[in-house]
mmCIF file of C-alpha atoms and ligand atoms in Angstrom:
data_model
loop_
_atom_site.group_PDB
_atom_site.id
_atom_site.type_symbol
_atom_site.label_atom_id
_atom_site.label_comp_id
_atom_site.label_asym_id
_atom_site.label_seq_id
_atom_site.Cartn_x
_atom_site.Cartn_y
_atom_site.Cartn_z
ATOM 1 C CA MET T 1 73.848 79.615 108.284
ATOM 2 C CA ARG T 2 71.019 81.437 109.971
ATOM 3 C CA GLY T 3 67.782 81.986 108.075
ATOM 4 C CA TRP T 4 68.237 85.685 107.547
ATOM 5 C CA MET T 5 71.830 85.111 106.488
ATOM 6 C CA VAL T 6 70.774 82.693 103.784
ATOM 7 C CA ARG T 7 68.195 85.143 102.553
ATOM 8 C CA PHE T 8 70.672 87.983 102.403
ATOM 9 C CA ARG T 9 73.636 85.901 101.308
ATOM 10 C CA SER T 10 74.234 87.712 98.059
ATOM 11 C CA LEU T 11 73.810 91.052 99.797
ATOM 12 C CA ILE T 12 76.442 90.049 102.350
ATOM 13 C CA VAL T 13 78.831 88.863 99.638
ATOM 14 C CA PHE T 14 78.417 92.056 97.626
ATOM 15 C CA GLY T 15 78.656 94.186 100.752
ATOM 16 C CA ALA T 16 81.930 92.521 101.733
ATOM 17 C CA LEU T 17 83.204 92.836 98.168
ATOM 18 C CA ALA T 18 82.369 96.541 98.046
ATOM 19 C CA PHE T 19 84.197 96.974 101.335
ATOM 20 C CA VAL T 20 87.305 95.187 100.058
ATOM 21 C CA LEU T 21 87.248 96.848 96.645
ATOM 22 C CA SER T 22 86.947 100.297 98.185
ATOM 23 C CA GLY T 23 90.633 99.755 99.025
ATOM 24 C CA CYS T 24 91.305 99.891 95.285
ATOM 25 C CA GLY T 25 91.905 103.248 93.734
ATOM 26 C CA VAL T 26 94.178 104.448 96.538
ATOM 27 C CA GLU T 27 96.064 107.568 95.511
ATOM 28 C CA ASN T 28 99.600 106.969 94.111
ATOM 29 C CA VAL T 29 99.405 103.180 94.415
ATOM 30 C CA SER T 30 96.626 102.186 92.073
ATOM 31 C CA ALA T 31 96.235 101.487 88.375
ATOM 32 C CA LEU T 32 92.692 102.852 88.749
ATOM 33 C CA LYS T 33 94.050 106.354 89.435
ATOM 34 C CA PRO T 34 96.663 106.786 86.723
ATOM 35 C CA LYS T 35 99.238 109.526 87.336
ATOM 36 C CA GLY T 36 101.521 108.809 84.412
ATOM 37 C CA TYR T 37 101.502 108.316 80.665
ATOM 38 C CA SER T 38 101.710 104.504 80.475
ATOM 39 C CA ALA T 39 99.273 104.032 83.342
ATOM 40 C CA GLU T 40 96.772 106.293 81.596
ATOM 41 C CA LEU T 41 97.139 104.369 78.347
ATOM 42 C CA LEU T 42 96.498 101.101 80.167
ATOM 43 C CA PHE T 43 93.573 102.598 82.073
ATOM 44 C CA ASP T 44 91.958 103.730 78.820
ATOM 45 C CA LEU T 45 92.313 100.219 77.367
ATOM 46 C CA MET T 46 90.682 98.833 80.469
ATOM 47 C CA MET T 47 87.782 101.278 80.068
ATOM 48 C CA ILE T 48 87.267 100.388 76.385
ATOM 49 C CA SER T 49 87.081 96.670 77.253
ATOM 50 C CA ILE T 50 84.665 97.317 80.096
ATOM 51 C CA ALA T 51 82.469 99.494 77.865
ATOM 52 C CA ILE T 52 82.322 96.768 75.199
ATOM 53 C CA MET T 53 81.582 94.086 77.773
ATOM 54 C CA LEU T 54 78.805 96.192 79.276
ATOM 55 C CA PHE T 55 77.318 96.802 75.830
ATOM 56 C CA VAL T 56 77.229 93.047 75.088
ATOM 57 C CA PHE T 57 75.930 92.222 78.554
ATOM 58 C CA VAL T 58 73.070 94.722 78.422
ATOM 59 C CA ILE T 59 71.911 93.632 74.944
ATOM 60 C CA VAL T 60 72.095 89.910 75.717
ATOM 61 C CA MET T 61 70.245 90.415 79.005
ATOM 62 C CA ALA T 62 67.573 92.496 77.273
ATOM 63 C CA ILE T 63 66.973 89.781 74.663
ATOM 64 C CA TYR T 64 66.974 87.159 77.404
ATOM 65 C CA ALA T 65 64.372 89.010 79.442
ATOM 66 C CA PHE T 66 62.236 89.638 76.379
ATOM 67 C CA VAL T 67 62.234 85.945 75.367
ATOM 68 C CA LEU T 68 61.515 84.875 78.927
ATOM 69 C CA VAL T 69 58.408 87.038 79.110
ATOM 70 C CA ARG T 70 57.162 86.833 75.553
ATOM 71 C CA TYR T 71 57.463 83.059 75.039
ATOM 72 C CA ARG T 72 56.647 81.673 78.459
ATOM 73 C CA GLN T 73 54.051 78.952 78.702
ATOM 74 C CA LYS T 74 50.572 80.392 79.010
ATOM 75 C CA LYS T 75 47.525 78.941 80.732
ATOM 76 C CA GLY T 76 45.610 76.533 78.514
ATOM 77 C CA GLN T 77 48.572 75.971 76.184
ATOM 78 C CA GLU T 78 50.294 73.237 78.247
ATOM 79 C CA ASP T 79 50.261 70.776 75.366
ATOM 80 C CA MET T 80 51.103 73.195 72.596
ATOM 81 C CA ILE T 81 54.349 72.616 70.715
ATOM 82 C CA PRO T 82 55.605 75.819 69.151
ATOM 83 C CA LYS T 83 56.691 76.035 65.536
ATOM 84 C CA GLN T 84 60.100 74.348 65.144
ATOM 85 C CA THR T 85 62.779 76.268 63.266
ATOM 86 C CA GLU T 86 66.185 75.084 62.192
ATOM 87 C CA GLY T 87 68.867 77.552 61.240
ATOM 88 C CA ASN T 88 68.545 81.187 60.229
ATOM 89 C CA LYS T 89 71.163 82.535 57.871
ATOM 90 C CA ALA T 90 70.546 86.191 58.578
ATOM 91 C CA LEU T 91 70.758 85.736 62.344
ATOM 92 C CA GLU T 92 73.876 83.608 62.134
ATOM 93 C CA VAL T 93 75.641 86.158 59.979
ATOM 94 C CA ILE T 94 74.685 88.889 62.447
ATOM 95 C CA TRP T 95 75.994 87.092 65.513
ATOM 96 C CA THR T 96 79.230 86.215 63.764
ATOM 97 C CA VAL T 97 79.910 89.657 62.344
ATOM 98 C CA ILE T 98 79.108 91.672 65.479
ATOM 99 C CA PRO T 99 81.723 89.902 67.677
ATOM 100 C CA ILE T 100 84.303 90.288 64.901
ATOM 101 C CA LEU T 101 83.631 94.021 64.830
ATOM 102 C CA LEU T 102 83.824 94.224 68.622
ATOM 103 C CA LEU T 103 87.139 92.365 68.620
ATOM 104 C CA LEU T 104 88.477 94.779 66.019
ATOM 105 C CA VAL T 105 87.471 97.739 68.171
ATOM 106 C CA LEU T 106 89.432 96.111 71.009
ATOM 107 C CA ALA T 107 92.402 94.957 68.952
ATOM 108 C CA VAL T 108 93.323 98.193 67.186
ATOM 109 C CA PRO T 109 93.940 100.348 70.301
ATOM 110 C CA THR T 110 95.537 97.403 72.121
ATOM 111 C CA VAL T 111 98.103 96.774 69.391
ATOM 112 C CA GLN T 112 98.720 100.524 69.103
ATOM 113 C CA ALA T 113 99.302 100.828 72.858
ATOM 114 C CA THR T 114 101.562 97.763 72.905
ATOM 115 C CA PHE T 115 103.895 99.303 70.332
ATOM 116 C CA ASN T 116 103.650 102.694 71.973
ATOM 117 C CA LEU T 117 104.680 101.309 75.381
ATOM 118 C CA ALA T 118 107.688 99.568 73.813
ATOM 119 C CA ASP T 119 108.854 102.700 71.987
ATOM 120 C CA GLN T 120 112.465 103.311 73.003
ATOM 121 C CA SER T 121 113.380 105.330 69.902
ATOM 122 C CA LYS T 122 114.149 108.511 71.857
ATOM 123 C CA GLN T 123 116.319 106.752 74.404
ATOM 124 C CA ASP T 124 119.457 107.786 72.542
ATOM 125 C CA ASP T 125 118.565 111.487 72.469
ATOM 126 C CA LYS T 126 121.180 113.668 74.088
ATOM 127 C CA ASP T 127 119.150 114.762 77.111
ATOM 128 C CA ALA T 128 117.292 111.469 77.580
ATOM 129 C CA LEU T 129 117.652 109.981 81.035
ATOM 130 C CA THR T 130 118.383 106.259 81.285
ATOM 131 C CA ILE T 131 118.387 104.367 84.549
ATOM 132 C CA GLU T 132 119.684 100.845 85.031
ATOM 133 C CA VAL T 133 117.354 98.925 87.302
ATOM 134 C CA THR T 134 118.522 95.776 89.063
ATOM 135 C CA GLY T 135 116.148 93.522 90.978
ATOM 136 C CA ASN T 136 117.735 91.654 93.887
ATOM 137 C CA GLN T 137 116.273 89.359 96.530
ATOM 138 C CA TYR T 138 114.575 91.558 98.076
ATOM 139 C CA TRP T 139 115.589 95.064 97.115
ATOM 140 C CA TRP T 140 115.903 97.325 94.085
ATOM 141 C CA HIS T 141 118.990 99.105 92.848
ATOM 142 C CA PHE T 142 118.953 102.138 90.532
ATOM 143 C CA ASN T 143 122.010 103.308 88.662
ATOM 144 C CA TYR T 144 121.801 106.548 86.684
ATOM 145 C CA ALA T 145 123.762 105.676 83.558
ATOM 146 C CA ASP T 146 126.469 108.283 82.734
ATOM 147 C CA GLN T 147 125.670 110.257 85.887
ATOM 148 C CA GLU T 148 127.723 108.391 88.473
ATOM 149 C CA ILE T 149 124.747 108.362 90.784
ATOM 150 C CA ALA T 150 123.304 105.289 92.427
ATOM 151 C CA THR T 151 120.421 104.821 94.825
ATOM 152 C CA SER T 152 118.578 101.849 96.198
ATOM 153 C CA GLN T 153 114.899 101.460 97.083
ATOM 154 C CA ASP T 154 113.979 105.126 96.412
ATOM 155 C CA LEU T 155 114.108 106.218 92.772
ATOM 156 C CA TYR T 156 114.035 109.947 91.940
ATOM 157 C CA ILE T 157 112.718 111.000 88.533
ATOM 158 C CA PRO T 158 111.745 114.330 86.956
ATOM 159 C CA THR T 159 108.068 114.949 86.144
ATOM 160 C CA GLY T 160 106.863 115.444 82.572
ATOM 161 C CA LYS T 161 109.850 113.669 81.036
ATOM 162 C CA ARG T 162 110.342 110.191 79.697
ATOM 163 C CA VAL T 163 112.754 108.235 81.844
ATOM 164 C CA TYR T 164 114.042 105.053 80.239
ATOM 165 C CA LEU T 165 114.704 101.946 82.295
ATOM 166 C CA ASN T 166 117.133 99.171 81.324
ATOM 167 C CA MET T 167 116.214 96.309 83.579
ATOM 168 C CA LYS T 168 117.970 93.207 84.862
ATOM 169 C CA SER T 169 118.096 90.912 87.838
ATOM 170 C CA SER T 170 121.120 89.769 89.834
ATOM 171 C CA ASP T 171 119.522 86.514 90.925
ATOM 172 C CA VAL T 172 116.016 85.223 90.105
ATOM 173 C CA ILE T 173 113.215 86.744 88.021
ATOM 174 C CA HIS T 174 111.547 89.776 89.619
ATOM 175 C CA SER T 175 108.979 92.134 88.186
ATOM 176 C CA PHE T 176 109.050 95.913 88.519
ATOM 177 C CA TRP T 177 105.468 97.111 88.956
ATOM 178 C CA LEU T 178 104.553 100.754 89.420
ATOM 179 C CA PRO T 179 100.756 100.773 89.018
ATOM 180 C CA ALA T 180 100.026 104.513 89.212
ATOM 181 C CA ILE T 181 102.706 105.556 86.690
ATOM 182 C CA ALA T 182 103.460 102.611 84.443
ATOM 183 C CA GLY T 183 102.785 98.974 83.865
ATOM 184 C CA LYS T 184 104.852 96.037 84.919
ATOM 185 C CA MET T 185 108.073 94.585 83.520
ATOM 186 C CA ASP T 186 110.063 91.470 84.402
ATOM 187 C CA THR T 187 113.715 91.722 85.336
ATOM 188 C CA ASN T 188 115.623 88.646 84.189
ATOM 189 C CA PRO T 189 118.985 87.210 85.234
ATOM 190 C CA GLY T 190 121.743 86.941 82.618
ATOM 191 C CA ASP T 191 122.070 89.063 79.498
ATOM 192 C CA ASN T 192 118.362 89.307 78.806
ATOM 193 C CA MET T 193 117.695 93.014 79.334
ATOM 194 C CA ASN T 194 114.141 94.359 79.341
ATOM 195 C CA THR T 195 113.234 97.994 78.803
ATOM 196 C CA MET T 196 110.356 100.292 79.637
ATOM 197 C CA TYR T 197 109.828 103.966 80.348
ATOM 198 C CA LEU T 198 108.249 106.085 83.067
ATOM 199 C CA GLU T 199 106.571 109.416 82.590
ATOM 200 C CA ALA T 200 105.009 110.910 85.713
ATOM 201 C CA TYR T 201 102.531 113.756 85.316
ATOM 202 C CA GLU T 202 102.645 115.165 88.849
ATOM 203 C CA GLU T 203 105.050 115.368 91.747
ATOM 204 C CA GLY T 204 104.498 112.687 94.329
ATOM 205 C CA VAL T 205 105.743 109.572 96.049
ATOM 206 C CA TYR T 206 104.525 106.477 94.215
ATOM 207 C CA THR T 207 104.676 102.976 95.662
ATOM 208 C CA GLY T 208 105.855 100.044 93.551
ATOM 209 C CA HIS T 209 106.008 96.313 94.175
ATOM 210 C CA CYS T 210 107.737 93.212 92.963
ATOM 211 C CA ALA T 211 105.113 91.313 90.972
ATOM 212 C CA GLU T 212 106.895 87.991 90.405
ATOM 213 C CA LEU T 213 107.092 85.448 93.214
ATOM 214 C CA CYS T 214 110.822 85.446 93.974
ATOM 215 C CA GLY T 215 111.249 83.912 97.426
ATOM 216 C CA PRO T 216 109.954 84.062 100.989
ATOM 217 C CA SER T 217 110.124 87.865 101.244
ATOM 218 C CA HIS T 218 108.716 88.581 97.798
ATOM 219 C CA SER T 219 105.713 90.442 99.229
ATOM 220 C CA LEU T 220 108.062 92.768 101.150
ATOM 221 C CA MET T 221 110.017 93.843 98.078
ATOM 222 C CA ASP T 222 108.492 97.310 97.804
ATOM 223 C CA PHE T 223 110.083 100.446 96.425
ATOM 224 C CA ARG T 224 109.148 104.102 95.969
ATOM 225 C CA VAL T 225 109.419 106.399 92.997
ATOM 226 C CA ILE T 226 109.752 110.046 93.933
ATOM 227 C CA ALA T 227 108.732 112.337 91.089
ATOM 228 C CA VAL T 228 109.893 115.938 91.475
ATOM 229 C CA SER T 229 109.883 118.925 89.133
ATOM 230 C CA PRO T 230 112.782 119.004 86.614
ATOM 231 C CA GLU T 231 114.354 121.911 88.572
ATOM 232 C CA LYS T 232 114.303 119.963 91.820
ATOM 233 C CA PHE T 233 115.576 116.896 89.998
ATOM 234 C CA ASP T 234 118.586 118.818 88.649
ATOM 235 C CA GLN T 235 119.281 120.057 92.161
ATOM 236 C CA TRP T 236 119.043 116.482 93.485
ATOM 237 C CA LYS T 237 121.468 115.245 90.809
ATOM 238 C CA LYS T 238 123.931 117.972 91.690
ATOM 239 C CA ASP T 239 123.690 117.183 95.392
ATOM 240 C CA MET T 240 124.126 113.467 94.790
ATOM 241 C CA LYS T 241 127.223 114.006 92.664
ATOM 242 C CA ASN T 242 128.860 116.082 95.370
ATOM 243 C CA VAL T 243 128.412 113.679 98.257
ATOM 244 C CA ASP T 244 131.341 113.669 100.639
ATOM 245 C CA ALA T 245 131.308 110.081 101.880
ATOM 246 C CA GLU T 246 133.961 110.831 104.476
ATOM 247 C CA ALA T 247 132.151 113.820 106.017
ATOM 248 C CA LYS T 248 132.378 113.766 109.800
ATOM 249 C CA PRO T 249 129.017 113.598 111.595
ATOM 250 C CA GLU T 250 128.219 116.127 114.346
ATOM 251 C CA THR T 251 127.470 113.966 117.372
ATOM 252 C CA THR T 252 129.974 111.621 119.041
ATOM 253 C CA SER T 253 127.510 108.763 118.829
ATOM 254 C CA ALA T 254 127.210 109.183 115.057
ATOM 255 C CA GLN T 255 131.000 109.509 114.762
ATOM 256 C CA GLU T 256 131.446 106.202 116.553
ATOM 257 C CA GLY T 257 128.703 104.812 114.342
ATOM 258 C CA GLN T 258 130.617 105.878 111.248
ATOM 259 C CA LYS T 259 133.675 103.952 112.460
ATOM 260 C CA LEU T 260 131.613 100.867 113.311
ATOM 261 C CA PHE T 261 129.918 101.081 109.922
ATOM 262 C CA LYS T 262 133.259 101.130 108.112
ATOM 263 C CA GLU T 263 134.471 98.099 110.060
ATOM 264 C CA ASN T 264 131.344 95.952 109.809
ATOM 265 C CA CYS T 265 129.180 97.015 106.916
ATOM 266 C CA MET T 266 131.239 98.587 104.108
ATOM 267 C CA SER T 267 132.014 95.209 102.543
ATOM 268 C CA CYS T 268 128.419 95.142 101.312
ATOM 269 C CA HIS T 269 127.113 98.717 101.496
ATOM 270 C CA ALA T 270 128.481 101.683 99.558
ATOM 271 C CA ILE T 271 127.993 105.315 100.490
ATOM 272 C CA GLY T 272 128.738 108.134 98.089
ATOM 273 C CA ASN T 273 129.685 106.210 94.994
ATOM 274 C CA SER T 274 127.854 104.267 92.382
ATOM 275 C CA ALA T 275 129.530 100.919 92.946
ATOM 276 C CA ALA T 276 126.973 98.144 93.033
ATOM 277 C CA GLY T 277 127.457 96.147 96.205
ATOM 278 C CA VAL T 278 126.053 92.982 97.695
ATOM 279 C CA GLY T 279 123.633 95.218 99.588
ATOM 280 C CA PRO T 280 121.761 98.474 98.900
ATOM 281 C CA ASN T 281 123.628 101.733 98.354
ATOM 282 C CA LEU T 282 123.041 103.818 101.477
ATOM 283 C CA THR T 283 123.873 107.289 100.103
ATOM 284 C CA ASN T 284 121.246 109.830 101.247
ATOM 285 C CA PHE T 285 119.845 107.186 103.618
ATOM 286 C CA GLY T 286 118.490 109.816 106.037
ATOM 287 C CA ASN T 287 116.053 110.932 103.336
ATOM 288 C CA ARG T 288 114.671 107.466 102.635
ATOM 289 C CA THR T 289 110.900 107.004 102.681
ATOM 290 C CA LYS T 290 111.294 103.565 104.275
ATOM 291 C CA ILE T 291 113.953 101.224 105.663
ATOM 292 C CA ALA T 292 114.442 98.171 103.447
ATOM 293 C CA GLY T 293 111.399 99.307 101.475
ATOM 294 C CA ILE T 294 108.917 98.519 104.261
ATOM 295 C CA LEU T 295 109.721 99.983 107.715
ATOM 296 C CA GLU T 296 109.088 103.562 108.823
ATOM 297 C CA PRO T 297 112.485 105.302 108.955
ATOM 298 C CA THR T 298 112.793 105.631 112.748
ATOM 299 C CA LYS T 299 115.888 104.899 114.829
ATOM 300 C CA GLU T 300 114.077 102.115 116.666
ATOM 301 C CA ASN T 301 113.164 100.356 113.424
ATOM 302 C CA LEU T 302 116.660 100.793 112.040
ATOM 303 C CA VAL T 303 118.280 99.209 115.110
ATOM 304 C CA ASP T 304 115.735 96.411 114.889
ATOM 305 C CA TRP T 305 116.617 95.913 111.211
ATOM 306 C CA ILE T 306 120.378 95.819 111.832
ATOM 307 C CA VAL T 307 120.035 93.247 114.628
ATOM 308 C CA ASN T 308 116.957 91.234 113.549
ATOM 309 C CA ASN T 309 116.630 91.709 109.791
ATOM 310 C CA ASN T 310 116.004 88.049 109.009
ATOM 311 C CA GLU T 311 112.941 88.031 111.198
ATOM 312 C CA ILE T 312 111.644 91.113 109.401
ATOM 313 C CA LYS T 313 112.471 89.934 105.868
ATOM 314 C CA PRO T 314 112.997 86.153 105.963
ATOM 315 C CA GLY T 315 115.666 84.873 103.587
ATOM 316 C CA ASN T 316 117.272 88.245 102.882
ATOM 317 C CA LYS T 317 121.036 88.219 102.366
ATOM 318 C CA MET T 318 122.169 90.524 105.152
ATOM 319 C CA PRO T 319 123.747 88.681 108.103
ATOM 320 C CA MET T 320 122.155 89.221 111.546
ATOM 321 C CA ASN T 321 123.974 90.099 114.761
ATOM 322 C CA LEU T 322 127.020 91.648 113.110
ATOM 323 C CA VAL T 323 127.021 94.189 115.929
ATOM 324 C CA SER T 324 125.451 94.529 119.380
ATOM 325 C CA GLU T 325 122.239 96.451 119.882
ATOM 326 C CA GLU T 326 124.187 99.315 121.449
ATOM 327 C CA GLU T 327 126.550 99.500 118.490
ATOM 328 C CA ALA T 328 123.587 99.302 116.146
ATOM 329 C CA GLY T 329 122.173 102.385 117.890
ATOM 330 C CA LYS T 330 125.326 104.354 117.084
ATOM 331 C CA ILE T 331 125.326 103.147 113.494
ATOM 332 C CA ALA T 332 121.680 104.177 113.241
ATOM 333 C CA ASP T 333 122.600 107.679 114.448
ATOM 334 C CA TYR T 334 125.215 107.799 111.708
ATOM 335 C CA LEU T 335 122.992 106.472 108.896
ATOM 336 C CA LEU T 336 119.971 108.625 109.744
ATOM 337 C CA GLN T 337 121.968 111.854 109.455
ATOM 338 C CA LEU T 338 123.073 110.990 105.904
ATOM 339 C CA LYS T 339 120.935 113.655 104.263
ATOM 340 C CA HIS T 340 122.734 114.600 101.112
ATOM 341 C CA SER T 341 120.053 116.648 99.387
ATOM 342 C CA GLU T 342 117.498 119.322 100.166
ATOM 343 C CA VAL T 343 115.223 117.594 97.688
ATOM 344 C CA THR T 344 113.393 115.008 99.777
ATOM 345 C CA PRO T 345 110.246 112.880 99.477
ATOM 346 C CA GLU T 346 108.467 115.549 101.559
ATOM 347 C CA SER T 347 109.362 118.177 98.985
ATOM 348 C CA ALA T 348 107.511 116.019 96.425
ATOM 349 C CA GLY T 349 104.508 115.962 98.721
ATOM 350 C CA GLU T 350 104.632 112.692 100.681
ATOM 351 C CA GLY T 351 101.445 111.074 99.549
ATOM 352 C CA SER T 352 101.560 107.359 100.083
HETATM 353 C C1 HEC M 1 126.975 90.346 103.565
HETATM 354 C C2 HEC M 1 126.558 91.646 103.125
HETATM 355 C C3 HEC M 1 126.010 92.640 104.145
HETATM 356 C C4 HEC M 1 126.597 93.129 105.276
HETATM 357 C C5 HEC M 1 127.960 92.770 105.857
HETATM 358 C C6 HEC M 1 125.692 94.114 105.807
HETATM 359 N N1 HEC M 1 124.577 94.206 105.034
HETATM 360 FE FE1 HEC M 1 123.038 95.505 105.267
HETATM 361 N N2 HEC M 1 122.086 94.688 103.701
HETATM 362 C C7 HEC M 1 122.557 93.666 102.935
HETATM 363 C C8 HEC M 1 121.545 93.279 101.990
HETATM 364 C C9 HEC M 1 121.651 92.172 100.950
HETATM 365 C C10 HEC M 1 120.444 94.115 102.233
HETATM 366 C C11 HEC M 1 119.097 94.114 101.513
HETATM 367 C C12 HEC M 1 118.114 93.353 102.322
HETATM 368 C C13 HEC M 1 116.763 93.302 101.700
HETATM 369 O O1 HEC M 1 116.057 94.313 101.759
HETATM 370 O O2 HEC M 1 116.425 92.254 101.148
HETATM 371 C C14 HEC M 1 120.820 95.005 103.308
HETATM 372 C C15 HEC M 1 120.017 96.026 103.786
HETATM 373 C C16 HEC M 1 120.415 96.945 104.731
HETATM 374 C C17 HEC M 1 119.654 98.119 105.097
HETATM 375 C C18 HEC M 1 118.363 98.590 104.482
HETATM 376 C C19 HEC M 1 118.770 99.386 103.275
HETATM 377 C C20 HEC M 1 117.723 100.131 102.526
HETATM 378 O O3 HEC M 1 118.017 100.426 101.378
HETATM 379 O O4 HEC M 1 116.676 100.476 103.035
HETATM 380 C C21 HEC M 1 120.385 98.755 106.059
HETATM 381 C C22 HEC M 1 120.043 100.057 106.738
HETATM 382 C C23 HEC M 1 121.560 97.952 106.295
HETATM 383 N N3 HEC M 1 121.551 96.870 105.461
HETATM 384 C C24 HEC M 1 122.518 98.272 107.230
HETATM 385 C C25 HEC M 1 123.631 97.485 107.476
HETATM 386 C C26 HEC M 1 124.549 97.735 108.548
HETATM 387 C C27 HEC M 1 124.438 98.864 109.533
HETATM 388 C C28 HEC M 1 125.504 96.763 108.485
HETATM 389 C C29 HEC M 1 126.689 96.574 109.396
HETATM 390 C C30 HEC M 1 126.404 96.360 110.773
HETATM 391 C C31 HEC M 1 125.182 95.921 107.347
HETATM 392 N N4 HEC M 1 124.032 96.377 106.775
HETATM 393 C C32 HEC M 1 125.944 94.847 106.938
HETATM 394 C C33 HEC M 1 123.799 93.088 102.989
HETATM 395 C C34 HEC M 1 124.718 93.318 104.008
HETATM 396 CU CU1 CU M 2 110.505 89.713 93.734
#
């Protein structure tokens, strides 16, 4: 390293760190900007721990600095041996009791929050909303229990209400992580169902991730939660219940696409009903925030996905080259006009 670099090494490290960390706290994606009940609870716990740590750090550093200055070797005393002390009951009691008190201050709110976050007691209330979440390599499925509505990748919820999630996986362990609204919960294969709840304070589009290494495309297993006002949510539910899966598209290209879709894709993808398929439910696909959770919803990207999906998301379970690029274009025209509701991510204020 160059001379000046060595001298300023720590400055460079901290500068780079500040630069990287400034990416934290991004709106609607970050646990540092909570926009929901659970996230706020977790944020408060984080702040209590940091406050306690700072308190300990400052006091220990102050004592350290004091001792360093007060008891350093002075000129003319090189051979002096200070008075030797062994043990001090009062001091030892103090530095045992203080940490115990600090741990208690940490433990009480933590245990309280842990029970609070696991509270499912109101799930059986008449107007409580329960959603079955299924993690799949590498996409998320959401089934609105008792509502006959299913969506994949984009989850709509009402603001200001507790929405209960019953969570499972169809293959390996995944983890549903929605930092700005809630914490993180594993989805397990088999009968082991996990539960959590979401409560969003404001309308918005919130990004979530899979937080459990689940295969080569784990890092691409993103999803979005779209929180809208309860009125808009009711409208969305109504629209989603009245989907006419057979509706004829306007353009000839999209009409041909519909036919091609039925022949090549319906074995895995459902439109207009809540059946869980091998692949994502594509109802309302034209209103999706992203394609496959990661691509901007343009025709070009959609054609690319249909023809090349394994290069985009390695190891995903959709076969490539089912149709030609030209046919994929027609299918894309069909899928992108599947807009079944007026309530869209834009109406929640696209924010992420
Ligand atoms: C063997 C089952 C299967 C077939 C057949 C199939 N797909 Fe898929 N498809 C999948 C799976 C699985 C995924 C999820 C991939 C992922 O994200 O990991 C998927 C994802 C998609 C997505 C992204 C969905 C989303 O929610 O964003 C689109 C669009 C799509 N497929 C279109 C098609 C089209 C068009 C055809 C027919 C040409 C087709 N698929 C045929 C299994 C299939
Ligand atoms: Cu995963």
